Amino acid sequence: MSQVDQDPMRTTNTSIWTNNSFISATYWGHWYQNSPAEEAPGGPKRTRSDSPATRKRGLVSVDYSQGSKAKEASSGSSFLISMNDFTLLRVIGRGSYAKVLLVELKKNKRIYAMKVVKKELVNDDEDIDWVQTEKHVFEQASNHPFLVGLHSCFQTSSRLFFVIEFVSGGDLMYHMQRQRRLPEDHARFYSAEISCALNFLHERGVIYRDLKLDNVLLDSDGHVKLTDYGMCKEGLRPGDTTSTFCGTPNYIAPEILRGEDYGISVDWWALGVLMFEMLAGRSPFDVVGSAENPDQNTEDYLFQVILEKPIRIPRSLSVKAASILKGFLNKNPIERLGCHPQTGFADITSHVFSGQLTGNS
């Protein structure tokens, strides 16, 4: 059994938040974000119309090169941590905003992932707001078994670091590429755990907004771990909405494309898309372009399909599976499964497809 297998991380939930903890809100997936009032959905533009009031915290220019004081949730004790406390094993990810390292904590030989970003990339007040949002979500995620949690965070004069649990089983995209489609029992199991993770965030005023195969990791025991909180929206009370155009194109809900205000409904739509992919082995919006119809290869055409085309459920799926897909992929968010103001999550857990797997969040 590997070191990672011996350390499933569920017993090491550690929350570290001090004034010196400055965590990157970068995310390196394919994403779009723009203000609906400024630009049509087809044109990506990086704006943040729903960000909280900007607030300067004076953190970027401060030199904490010797490490930052952190606090372990389980014991309440504080400690100083820096790069010197870790052994670098290898680089496991690169993107335009961040680099991810596989590291070993020297004192106990436990394996973690370390996300590193240059402070020069976090260069305005809105970036800082999104940094703080990701920090807050990581703090809460450490308390749930199906969300990637934080061990610690620190900074130097030029870089931001946060140390998160390393999930060794690969992402669902990797497994789907190998298997093409999943048995209904497997899809039911994964979707149940994902729905619990989403409900946990929703109950705490957070919309995830970036559910996709790439962001669903599997741990060494085969359980789900959602990751990447850079696109989350926090601070929402029941019934509150937001308006930013954002998401991965294939998973964007119709209400976002229509420029409407939206709430947690967009996460349940994305879960429907992901479940369709698991069960059918393809996207519900697969568009095959050709030389004669080059426009069918564009995102504008994809968005048109999402908005206007009926979703055809494969006949090979069971009646129960087809029913839950139709519920999540209802283009009307008011009627969508999981979106009823009083019975939302209960409607999901009681659905005939869900069986007895979902339980409590």
Coordinates of N, CA and C in Angstrom, one line a residue, residues 70-293:
A70 N 0.2 29.3 11.3 CA -1.0 28.6 11.0 C -1.6 27.9 12.2
K71 N -2.9 27.5 12.1 CA -3.5 26.9 13.3 C -4.2 25.6 12.8
E72 N -3.9 24.5 13.6 CA -4.5 23.2 13.3 C -5.8 23.1 14.0
A73 N -6.8 22.8 13.1 CA -8.2 22.8 13.7 C -8.4 21.7 14.8
S74 N -7.8 20.6 14.6 CA -8.0 19.5 15.6 C -7.5 19.8 16.9
S75 N -6.3 20.5 17.0 CA -5.7 20.8 18.3 C -5.8 22.3 18.7
G76 N -6.0 23.2 17.8 CA -6.1 24.6 18.1 C -4.7 25.2 18.3
S77 N -3.6 24.4 18.1 CA -2.3 24.9 18.3 C -1.8 25.6 17.0
S78 N -1.0 26.6 17.2 CA -0.4 27.4 16.1 C 1.0 26.9 15.8
F79 N 1.4 27.0 14.6 CA 2.7 26.6 14.2 C 3.2 27.5 13.0
L80 N 4.5 27.6 12.8 CA 5.0 28.3 11.7 C 5.4 27.3 10.6
I81 N 4.9 27.6 9.4 CA 5.2 26.7 8.3 C 5.7 27.4 7.1
S82 N 6.6 26.8 6.4 CA 7.2 27.4 5.2 C 7.6 26.3 4.2
M83 N 8.1 26.7 3.1 CA 8.5 25.7 2.1 C 9.6 24.7 2.6
N84 N 10.3 25.2 3.6 CA 11.4 24.3 4.2 C 10.8 23.1 4.9
D85 N 9.5 23.1 5.2 CA 8.9 22.0 5.9 C 8.5 20.9 4.9
F86 N 8.7 21.1 3.6 CA 8.2 20.1 2.6 C 9.4 19.7 1.7
T87 N 9.3 18.4 1.3 CA 10.2 17.9 0.3 C 9.4 17.9 -1.1
L88 N 10.0 18.5 -2.1 CA 9.4 18.5 -3.4 C 9.6 17.2 -4.1
L89 N 8.5 16.6 -4.5 CA 8.7 15.3 -5.2 C 8.6 15.4 -6.7
R90 N 7.6 16.2 -7.2 CA 7.6 16.4 -8.6 C 6.5 17.4 -8.9
V91 N 6.5 17.9 -10.2 CA 5.4 18.8 -10.6 C 4.3 18.0 -11.2
I92 N 3.1 18.2 -10.8 CA 2.0 17.3 -11.2 C 1.0 18.1 -12.0
G93 N 1.2 19.4 -12.2 CA 0.2 20.2 -13.0 C 0.8 21.6 -13.2
R94 N 0.5 22.1 -14.4 CA 0.9 23.5 -14.8 C -0.3 24.2 -15.5
G95 N -0.4 25.4 -15.3 CA -1.4 26.2 -16.0 C -1.0 27.6 -16.2
S96 N -1.8 28.4 -16.8 CA -1.4 29.8 -17.0 C -1.4 30.6 -15.7
Y97 N -2.0 30.2 -14.7 CA -2.1 30.9 -13.4 C -1.3 30.3 -12.3
A98 N -1.1 29.0 -12.3 CA -0.6 28.3 -11.2 C 0.2 27.1 -11.6
K99 N 1.0 26.6 -10.6 CA 1.7 25.4 -10.8 C 1.4 24.5 -9.6
V100 N 1.2 23.2 -9.8 CA 0.8 22.3 -8.7 C 2.0 21.3 -8.5
L101 N 2.4 21.2 -7.2 CA 3.5 20.3 -6.9 C 3.0 19.2 -6.0
L102 N 3.7 18.0 -6.2 CA 3.5 16.9 -5.2 C 4.6 17.1 -4.2
V103 N 4.2 17.2 -2.9 CA 5.2 17.4 -1.8 C 4.9 16.4 -0.7
E104 N 6.0 16.3 0.1 CA 5.9 15.4 1.3 C 6.2 16.3 2.5
L105 N 5.3 16.3 3.5 CA 5.6 17.0 4.8 C 6.6 16.2 5.6
K106 N 7.8 16.9 5.8 CA 8.9 16.2 6.4 C 8.6 15.5 7.7
K107 N 7.8 16.2 8.6 CA 7.7 15.7 9.9 C 6.9 14.4 10.1
N108 N 6.1 14.1 9.1 CA 5.3 12.9 9.2 C 5.2 12.1 7.9
K109 N 5.9 12.6 6.9 CA 6.0 11.8 5.6 C 4.7 11.8 4.8
R110 N 3.7 12.6 5.2 CA 2.5 12.6 4.5 C 2.6 13.3 3.2
I111 N 1.8 12.9 2.2 CA 1.8 13.4 0.8 C 0.7 14.4 0.6
Y112 N 1.0 15.6 0.0 CA 0.1 16.6 -0.2 C 0.3 17.2 -1.6
A113 N -0.7 17.9 -2.1 CA -0.5 18.7 -3.3 C -0.3 20.1 -2.9
M114 N 0.6 20.9 -3.5 CA 0.8 22.2 -3.2 C 0.6 23.1 -4.4
K115 N -0.3 24.0 -4.3 CA -0.6 25.0 -5.4 C 0.2 26.2 -5.2
V116 N 0.9 26.7 -6.2 CA 1.8 27.8 -6.1 C 1.4 28.8 -7.2
V117 N 1.3 30.1 -6.8 CA 1.0 31.1 -7.8 C 1.8 32.3 -7.5
K118 N 2.3 33.0 -8.5 CA 3.0 34.2 -8.4 C 2.1 35.4 -8.0
K119 N 2.5 36.2 -7.0 CA 1.7 37.3 -6.6 C 1.5 38.3 -7.7
E120 N 2.4 38.4 -8.6 CA 2.3 39.4 -9.7 C 1.0 39.1 -10.5
L121 N 0.5 37.9 -10.5 CA -0.7 37.6 -11.2 C -2.0 38.0 -10.5
V122 N -1.8 38.3 -9.2 CA -3.0 38.7 -8.4 C -2.8 40.2 -8.2
N123 N -3.2 41.0 -9.2 CA -2.7 42.4 -9.2 C -3.8 43.4 -9.1
D124 N -5.0 43.1 -8.8 CA -6.0 44.1 -8.6 C -7.0 43.7 -7.4
D125 N -7.8 44.7 -7.1 CA -8.7 44.4 -5.9 C -9.7 43.3 -6.2
E126 N -10.1 43.1 -7.4 CA -11.1 42.1 -7.8 C -10.4 40.7 -7.7
D127 N -9.1 40.6 -8.1 CA -8.4 39.4 -7.9 C -8.3 39.0 -6.4
I128 N -8.1 40.0 -5.6 CA -8.0 39.7 -4.2 C -9.3 39.2 -3.6
D129 N -10.4 39.8 -4.1 CA -11.7 39.3 -3.7 C -11.9 37.8 -4.0
W130 N -11.5 37.4 -5.2 CA -11.6 36.1 -5.6 C -10.7 35.2 -4.8
V131 N -9.5 35.7 -4.5 CA -8.6 34.9 -3.6 C -9.3 34.6 -2.3
Q132 N -9.9 35.6 -1.7 CA -10.5 35.5 -0.4 C -11.7 34.5 -0.5
T133 N -12.4 34.5 -1.6 CA -13.6 33.6 -1.8 C -13.0 32.2 -1.8
E134 N -12.0 31.9 -2.6 CA -11.5 30.5 -2.6 C -10.9 30.1 -1.3
K135 N -10.3 31.0 -0.6 CA -9.8 30.7 0.8 C -11.0 30.3 1.7
H136 N -12.1 31.1 1.7 CA -13.2 30.8 2.5 C -13.8 29.4 2.2
V137 N -13.9 29.1 0.9 CA -14.5 27.8 0.5 C -13.6 26.7 0.9
F138 N -12.3 26.8 0.7 CA -11.4 25.8 1.2 C -11.5 25.5 2.6
E139 N -11.7 26.6 3.4 CA -11.9 26.5 4.9 C -13.1 25.6 5.2
Q140 N -14.2 25.8 4.5 CA -15.4 25.0 4.8 C -15.3 23.6 4.2
A141 N -14.6 23.5 3.0 CA -14.5 22.2 2.4 C -13.7 21.2 3.2
S142 N -12.8 21.7 4.1 CA -12.0 20.8 4.9 C -12.9 20.0 5.9
N143 N -14.2 20.4 6.0 CA -15.1 19.7 7.0 C -16.0 18.8 6.3
H144 N -15.8 18.4 5.0 CA -16.7 17.5 4.3 C -15.9 16.4 3.6
P145 N -16.3 15.2 3.7 CA -15.5 14.1 3.1 C -15.5 14.1 1.6
F146 N -16.4 14.8 0.9 CA -16.4 14.7 -0.6 C -15.9 16.0 -1.2
L147 N -15.2 16.8 -0.5 CA -14.6 18.1 -1.0 C -13.1 18.1 -0.6
V148 N -12.3 18.5 -1.5 CA -10.8 18.6 -1.3 C -10.6 19.7 -0.2
G149 N -9.9 19.3 0.8 CA -9.7 20.2 2.0 C -8.3 20.7 2.0
L150 N -8.1 21.7 2.9 CA -6.8 22.4 3.1 C -6.0 21.9 4.3
H151 N -4.7 21.8 4.1 CA -3.8 21.5 5.2 C -3.3 22.8 5.8
S152 N -2.7 23.6 5.0 CA -2.1 24.9 5.4 C -1.9 25.8 4.3
C153 N -1.6 27.1 4.6 CA -1.3 28.0 3.6 C -0.2 29.0 4.1
F154 N 0.6 29.5 3.2 CA 1.6 30.4 3.6 C 2.1 31.2 2.4
Q155 N 2.9 32.2 2.6 CA 3.4 33.0 1.5 C 4.8 33.5 1.7
T156 N 5.4 33.8 0.5 CA 6.7 34.5 0.6 C 6.5 35.9 -0.1
S157 N 7.6 36.6 -0.3 CA 7.4 37.9 -0.9 C 6.9 37.9 -2.3
S158 N 7.1 36.8 -3.0 CA 6.7 36.7 -4.4 C 5.7 35.7 -4.7
R159 N 5.4 34.8 -3.8 CA 4.5 33.6 -4.2 C 3.5 33.3 -3.1
L160 N 2.4 32.7 -3.5 CA 1.4 32.3 -2.6 C 1.4 30.7 -2.6
F161 N 1.2 30.1 -1.5 CA 1.2 28.6 -1.4 C -0.1 28.2 -0.7
F162 N -0.7 27.2 -1.2 CA -1.6 26.5 -0.3 C -1.5 25.0 -0.5
V163 N -1.5 24.3 0.7 CA -1.2 22.9 0.7 C -2.5 22.2 0.9
I164 N -2.9 21.3 0.0 CA -4.2 20.7 0.0 C -4.0 19.2 -0.1
E165 N -5.1 18.4 0.3 CA -4.9 17.0 0.3 C -4.7 16.5 -1.2
F166 N -3.9 15.5 -1.3 CA -3.6 14.9 -2.6 C -4.5 13.8 -2.8
V167 N -5.2 13.8 -3.9 CA -6.2 12.8 -4.2 C -5.7 11.9 -5.3
S168 N -5.4 10.6 -5.0 CA -4.6 9.8 -5.9 C -5.3 9.0 -7.0
G169 N -6.6 9.0 -7.0 CA -7.3 8.2 -7.9 C -7.6 8.7 -9.3
G170 N -7.1 9.9 -9.6 CA -7.4 10.5 -10.9 C -8.8 11.1 -11.0
D171 N -9.1 11.9 -12.0 CA -10.4 12.5 -12.2 C -11.3 11.7 -13.0
L172 N -12.6 12.1 -13.0 CA -13.6 11.3 -13.8 C -13.4 11.4 -15.3
M173 N -12.8 12.5 -15.7 CA -12.4 12.6 -17.2 C -11.5 11.4 -17.6
Y174 N -10.5 11.2 -16.7 CA -9.5 10.1 -17.0 C -10.3 8.7 -17.0
H175 N -11.1 8.5 -16.1 CA -11.8 7.2 -16.0 C -12.9 7.1 -17.1
M176 N -13.5 8.2 -17.5 CA -14.4 8.1 -18.6 C -13.7 7.8 -20.0
Q177 N -12.5 8.4 -20.1 CA -11.8 8.1 -21.3 C -11.4 6.6 -21.4
R178 N -11.2 6.0 -20.3 CA -10.8 4.6 -20.3 C -12.0 3.7 -20.4
Q179 N -13.2 4.1 -19.9 CA -14.3 3.2 -19.8 C -15.5 3.6 -20.8
R180 N -15.4 4.8 -21.3 CA -16.4 5.3 -22.2 C -17.7 5.7 -21.5
R181 N -18.3 4.7 -20.8 CA -19.5 5.0 -20.0 C -19.5 4.1 -18.8
L182 N -20.2 4.5 -17.8 CA -20.2 3.8 -16.5 C -21.5 3.0 -16.3
P183 N -21.4 1.9 -15.6 CA -22.7 1.2 -15.2 C -23.5 2.2 -14.4
E184 N -24.8 2.0 -14.4 CA -25.7 2.8 -13.6 C -25.4 2.8 -12.2
D185 N -25.0 1.7 -11.6 CA -24.7 1.7 -10.2 C -23.5 2.6 -9.9
H186 N -22.5 2.6 -10.7 CA -21.4 3.5 -10.5 C -21.8 5.0 -10.6
A187 N -22.5 5.3 -11.7 CA -23.0 6.6 -11.9 C -23.9 7.1 -10.7
R188 N -24.7 6.2 -10.2 CA -25.6 6.5 -9.0 C -24.7 6.8 -7.8
F189 N -23.7 6.0 -7.6 CA -22.8 6.2 -6.4 C -22.1 7.6 -6.5
Y190 N -21.5 7.8 -7.6 CA -20.7 9.1 -7.8 C -21.7 10.3 -7.7
S191 N -22.8 10.2 -8.4 CA -23.7 11.4 -8.4 C -24.3 11.6 -7.0
A192 N -24.5 10.6 -6.2 CA -24.9 10.7 -4.8 C -23.9 11.5 -4.0
E193 N -22.7 11.1 -4.1 CA -21.6 11.8 -3.3 C -21.4 13.3 -3.8
I194 N -21.5 13.5 -5.1 CA -21.4 14.8 -5.7 C -22.6 15.7 -5.2
S195 N -23.8 15.1 -5.2 CA -24.9 15.9 -4.7 C -24.8 16.3 -3.3
C196 N -24.2 15.4 -2.4 CA -24.0 15.7 -1.0 C -23.0 16.9 -0.9
A197 N -22.0 16.8 -1.7 CA -21.0 17.9 -1.6 C -21.6 19.2 -2.1
L198 N -22.4 19.2 -3.2 CA -23.0 20.4 -3.6 C -24.0 21.0 -2.6
N199 N -24.8 20.1 -2.0 CA -25.7 20.5 -1.0 C -25.0 21.1 0.2
F200 N -23.9 20.6 0.6 CA -23.1 21.1 1.7 C -22.7 22.6 1.4
L201 N -22.2 22.8 0.2 CA -21.8 24.2 -0.2 C -23.1 25.1 -0.2
H202 N -24.1 24.6 -0.8 CA -25.4 25.4 -0.9 C -25.9 25.8 0.4
E203 N -25.9 24.9 1.4 CA -26.3 25.2 2.7 C -25.5 26.3 3.4
R204 N -24.3 26.5 2.9 CA -23.4 27.5 3.5 C -23.3 28.7 2.6
G205 N -24.2 28.9 1.7 CA -24.3 30.1 0.8 C -23.3 30.1 -0.3
V206 N -22.9 29.0 -0.8 CA -21.9 28.9 -1.9 C -22.5 28.2 -3.1
I207 N -22.3 28.8 -4.3 CA -22.6 28.1 -5.5 C -21.3 27.7 -6.1
Y208 N -21.2 26.5 -6.5 CA -19.9 25.9 -7.0 C -19.5 26.4 -8.4
R209 N -20.4 26.3 -9.3 CA -20.3 26.9 -10.7 C -19.3 26.3 -11.6
D210 N -18.6 25.3 -11.2 CA -17.6 24.7 -12.1 C -17.6 23.2 -12.0
L211 N -18.8 22.6 -11.9 CA -18.8 21.1 -11.9 C -18.6 20.6 -13.3
K212 N -17.6 19.7 -13.4 CA -17.3 19.0 -14.7 C -16.5 17.8 -14.4
L213 N -16.3 16.9 -15.4 CA -15.6 15.7 -15.2 C -14.2 15.9 -14.6
D214 N -13.5 17.0 -15.1 CA -12.1 17.3 -14.7 C -12.0 17.6 -13.2
N215 N -13.1 18.2 -12.6 CA -13.1 18.6 -11.3 C -13.6 17.6 -10.2
V216 N -13.9 16.4 -10.7 CA -14.4 15.4 -9.8 C -13.2 14.4 -9.7
L217 N -12.6 14.3 -8.5 CA -11.5 13.4 -8.3 C -12.0 12.2 -7.5
L218 N -11.2 11.1 -7.6 CA -11.5 9.9 -6.9 C -10.4 9.6 -6.0
D219 N -10.7 9.3 -4.7 CA -9.6 9.0 -3.8 C -9.2 7.5 -3.9
S220 N -8.3 7.1 -3.0 CA -7.8 5.7 -3.1 C -8.8 4.7 -2.8
D221 N -9.9 5.1 -2.1 CA -11.0 4.2 -1.8 C -12.1 4.3 -2.8
G222 N -12.0 5.1 -3.8 CA -13.0 5.2 -4.8 C -14.1 6.3 -4.5
H223 N -13.9 7.1 -3.5 CA -14.9 8.1 -3.2 C -14.6 9.4 -3.9
V224 N -15.6 10.2 -4.1 CA -15.5 11.4 -4.8 C -14.9 12.5 -4.0
K225 N -14.2 13.4 -4.6 CA -13.7 14.7 -4.0 C -13.8 15.8 -5.1
L226 N -14.7 16.7 -4.8 CA -14.7 17.9 -5.7 C -13.5 18.8 -5.4
T227 N -13.0 19.4 -6.5 CA -11.8 20.3 -6.3 C -12.0 21.6 -7.1
D228 N -11.1 22.5 -6.9 CA -11.1 23.8 -7.7 C -12.3 24.7 -7.4
Y229 N -12.0 25.6 -6.4 CA -13.1 26.5 -6.0 C -13.0 27.9 -6.5
G230 N -12.2 28.1 -7.5 CA -11.9 29.4 -8.0 C -13.1 30.1 -8.6
M231 N -14.1 29.4 -9.0 CA -15.3 30.0 -9.7 C -16.5 30.1 -8.7
C232 N -16.3 29.7 -7.5 CA -17.4 29.7 -6.5 C -17.9 31.2 -6.3
K233 N -19.2 31.2 -5.9 CA -19.8 32.5 -5.5 C -20.3 32.2 -4.1
E234 N -19.8 33.1 -3.1 CA -20.2 32.9 -1.7 C -21.0 34.0 -1.2
G235 N -21.5 33.8 0.0 CA -22.2 34.8 0.7 C -23.7 35.0 0.3
L236 N -24.3 33.9 -0.3 CA -25.7 34.0 -0.7 C -26.6 33.4 0.4
R237 N -27.6 34.1 0.7 CA -28.7 33.6 1.6 C -29.7 32.9 0.7
P238 N -30.6 32.1 1.4 CA -31.6 31.4 0.6 C -32.4 32.4 -0.2
G239 N -32.6 32.0 -1.5 CA -33.3 32.9 -2.4 C -32.5 33.9 -3.1
D240 N -31.2 34.2 -2.7 CA -30.4 35.1 -3.3 C -29.9 34.6 -4.7
T241 N -29.6 35.6 -5.6 CA -29.2 35.2 -6.9 C -27.9 36.1 -7.3
T242 N -27.3 35.7 -8.3 CA -26.1 36.4 -8.9 C -26.3 36.4 -10.4
S243 N -25.3 37.0 -11.1 CA -25.6 37.3 -12.5 C -24.4 37.1 -13.4
T244 N -23.2 36.8 -12.9 CA -22.0 36.7 -13.7 C -22.1 35.6 -14.7
F245 N -21.7 35.8 -15.9 CA -21.6 34.8 -17.0 C -20.3 34.0 -16.8
C246 N -20.4 32.8 -16.3 CA -19.2 32.0 -16.1 C -19.5 30.6 -16.2
G247 N -18.4 29.8 -16.3 CA -18.6 28.3 -16.4 C -17.8 27.7 -17.5
T248 N -17.8 26.4 -17.6 CA -17.2 25.7 -18.7 C -18.3 25.5 -19.8
P249 N -18.1 25.9 -21.0 CA -19.2 26.0 -22.0 C -20.2 24.9 -22.0
N250 N -19.7 23.6 -22.0 CA -20.6 22.5 -22.1 C -21.6 22.3 -20.9
Y251 N -21.2 22.9 -19.8 CA -22.0 22.7 -18.6 C -22.8 24.0 -18.2
I252 N -22.7 25.0 -19.0 CA -23.4 26.3 -18.6 C -24.9 26.1 -18.7
A253 N -25.6 26.5 -17.7 CA -27.1 26.3 -17.6 C -27.8 27.4 -18.5
P254 N -29.0 27.0 -19.0 CA -29.7 27.9 -19.9 C -29.9 29.3 -19.3
E255 N -30.2 29.4 -18.0 CA -30.5 30.7 -17.4 C -29.3 31.6 -17.4
I256 N -28.1 31.0 -17.4 CA -26.9 31.9 -17.5 C -26.8 32.4 -18.9
L257 N -27.0 31.5 -19.9 CA -27.0 31.9 -21.3 C -28.0 32.9 -21.7
R258 N -29.2 32.9 -21.0 CA -30.2 33.9 -21.2 C -30.0 35.2 -20.6
G259 N -28.9 35.3 -19.8 CA -28.6 36.5 -19.1 C -29.4 36.8 -17.9
E260 N -30.0 35.7 -17.3 CA -30.9 35.9 -16.2 C -30.1 35.8 -14.9
D261 N -30.6 36.3 -13.8 CA -30.1 36.1 -12.5 C -30.3 34.6 -12.2
Y262 N -29.4 34.0 -11.4 CA -29.5 32.6 -11.1 C -29.0 32.3 -9.7
G263 N -29.3 31.1 -9.2 CA -28.8 30.7 -7.9 C -28.3 29.3 -8.0
I264 N -28.6 28.4 -7.0 CA -28.0 27.1 -7.0 C -28.5 26.2 -8.1
S265 N -29.5 26.6 -8.8 CA -30.0 25.8 -10.0 C -29.0 25.5 -11.0
V266 N -27.9 26.3 -11.1 CA -26.9 26.1 -12.2 C -26.1 24.9 -11.8
D267 N -25.9 24.6 -10.5 CA -25.1 23.4 -10.1 C -25.9 22.1 -10.4
W268 N -27.2 22.2 -10.2 CA -28.0 20.9 -10.4 C -28.1 20.7 -11.9
W269 N -28.1 21.7 -12.7 CA -28.0 21.5 -14.2 C -26.7 20.9 -14.6
A270 N -25.6 21.4 -14.0 CA -24.3 20.8 -14.4 C -24.2 19.4 -13.9
L271 N -24.8 19.0 -12.8 CA -24.8 17.6 -12.4 C -25.6 16.8 -13.4
G272 N -26.7 17.3 -13.9 CA -27.4 16.6 -14.9 C -26.5 16.3 -16.2
V273 N -25.8 17.3 -16.6 CA -24.9 17.1 -17.7 C -23.8 16.1 -17.4
L274 N -23.3 16.2 -16.2 CA -22.2 15.2 -15.9 C -22.8 13.8 -15.8
M275 N -24.0 13.6 -15.2 CA -24.6 12.3 -15.1 C -24.9 11.7 -16.5
F276 N -25.3 12.6 -17.4 CA -25.6 12.2 -18.8 C -24.3 11.6 -19.4
E277 N -23.2 12.4 -19.2 CA -21.9 11.9 -19.7 C -21.5 10.6 -19.1
M278 N -21.7 10.4 -17.8 CA -21.3 9.1 -17.2 C -22.1 8.0 -17.7
L279 N -23.4 8.2 -17.9 CA -24.3 7.1 -18.3 C -24.3 6.8 -19.8
A280 N -24.2 7.9 -20.6 CA -24.3 7.8 -22.1 C -22.9 7.7 -22.8
G281 N -21.9 8.2 -22.1 CA -20.5 8.2 -22.7 C -20.3 9.3 -23.6
R282 N -21.2 10.3 -23.6 CA -21.1 11.5 -24.4 C -21.8 12.7 -23.8
S283 N -21.6 13.8 -24.3 CA -22.4 15.0 -23.8 C -23.8 15.0 -24.4
P284 N -24.7 15.5 -23.6 CA -26.1 15.7 -24.2 C -26.2 16.7 -25.3
F285 N -25.1 17.5 -25.5 CA -25.1 18.5 -26.5 C -24.0 18.3 -27.6
D286 N -23.7 17.0 -27.8 CA -22.7 16.7 -28.8 C -23.1 17.3 -30.2
V287 N -22.2 18.1 -30.7 CA -22.4 18.8 -32.0 C -21.3 18.3 -32.9
V288 N -21.6 17.7 -34.0 CA -20.6 17.3 -35.0 C -20.7 18.3 -36.2
G289 N -19.6 19.1 -36.3 CA -19.5 20.0 -37.4 C -19.0 19.4 -38.6
S290 N -19.0 20.1 -39.7 CA -18.5 19.6 -41.0 C -18.0 20.8 -41.8
A291 N -17.3 20.5 -42.9 CA -16.8 21.5 -43.8 C -18.0 22.4 -44.3
E292 N -19.1 21.7 -44.5 CA -20.3 22.4 -45.1 C -20.9 23.3 -44.0
N293 N -20.8 22.9 -42.7 CA -21.4 23.7 -41.6 C -20.4 24.0 -40.6

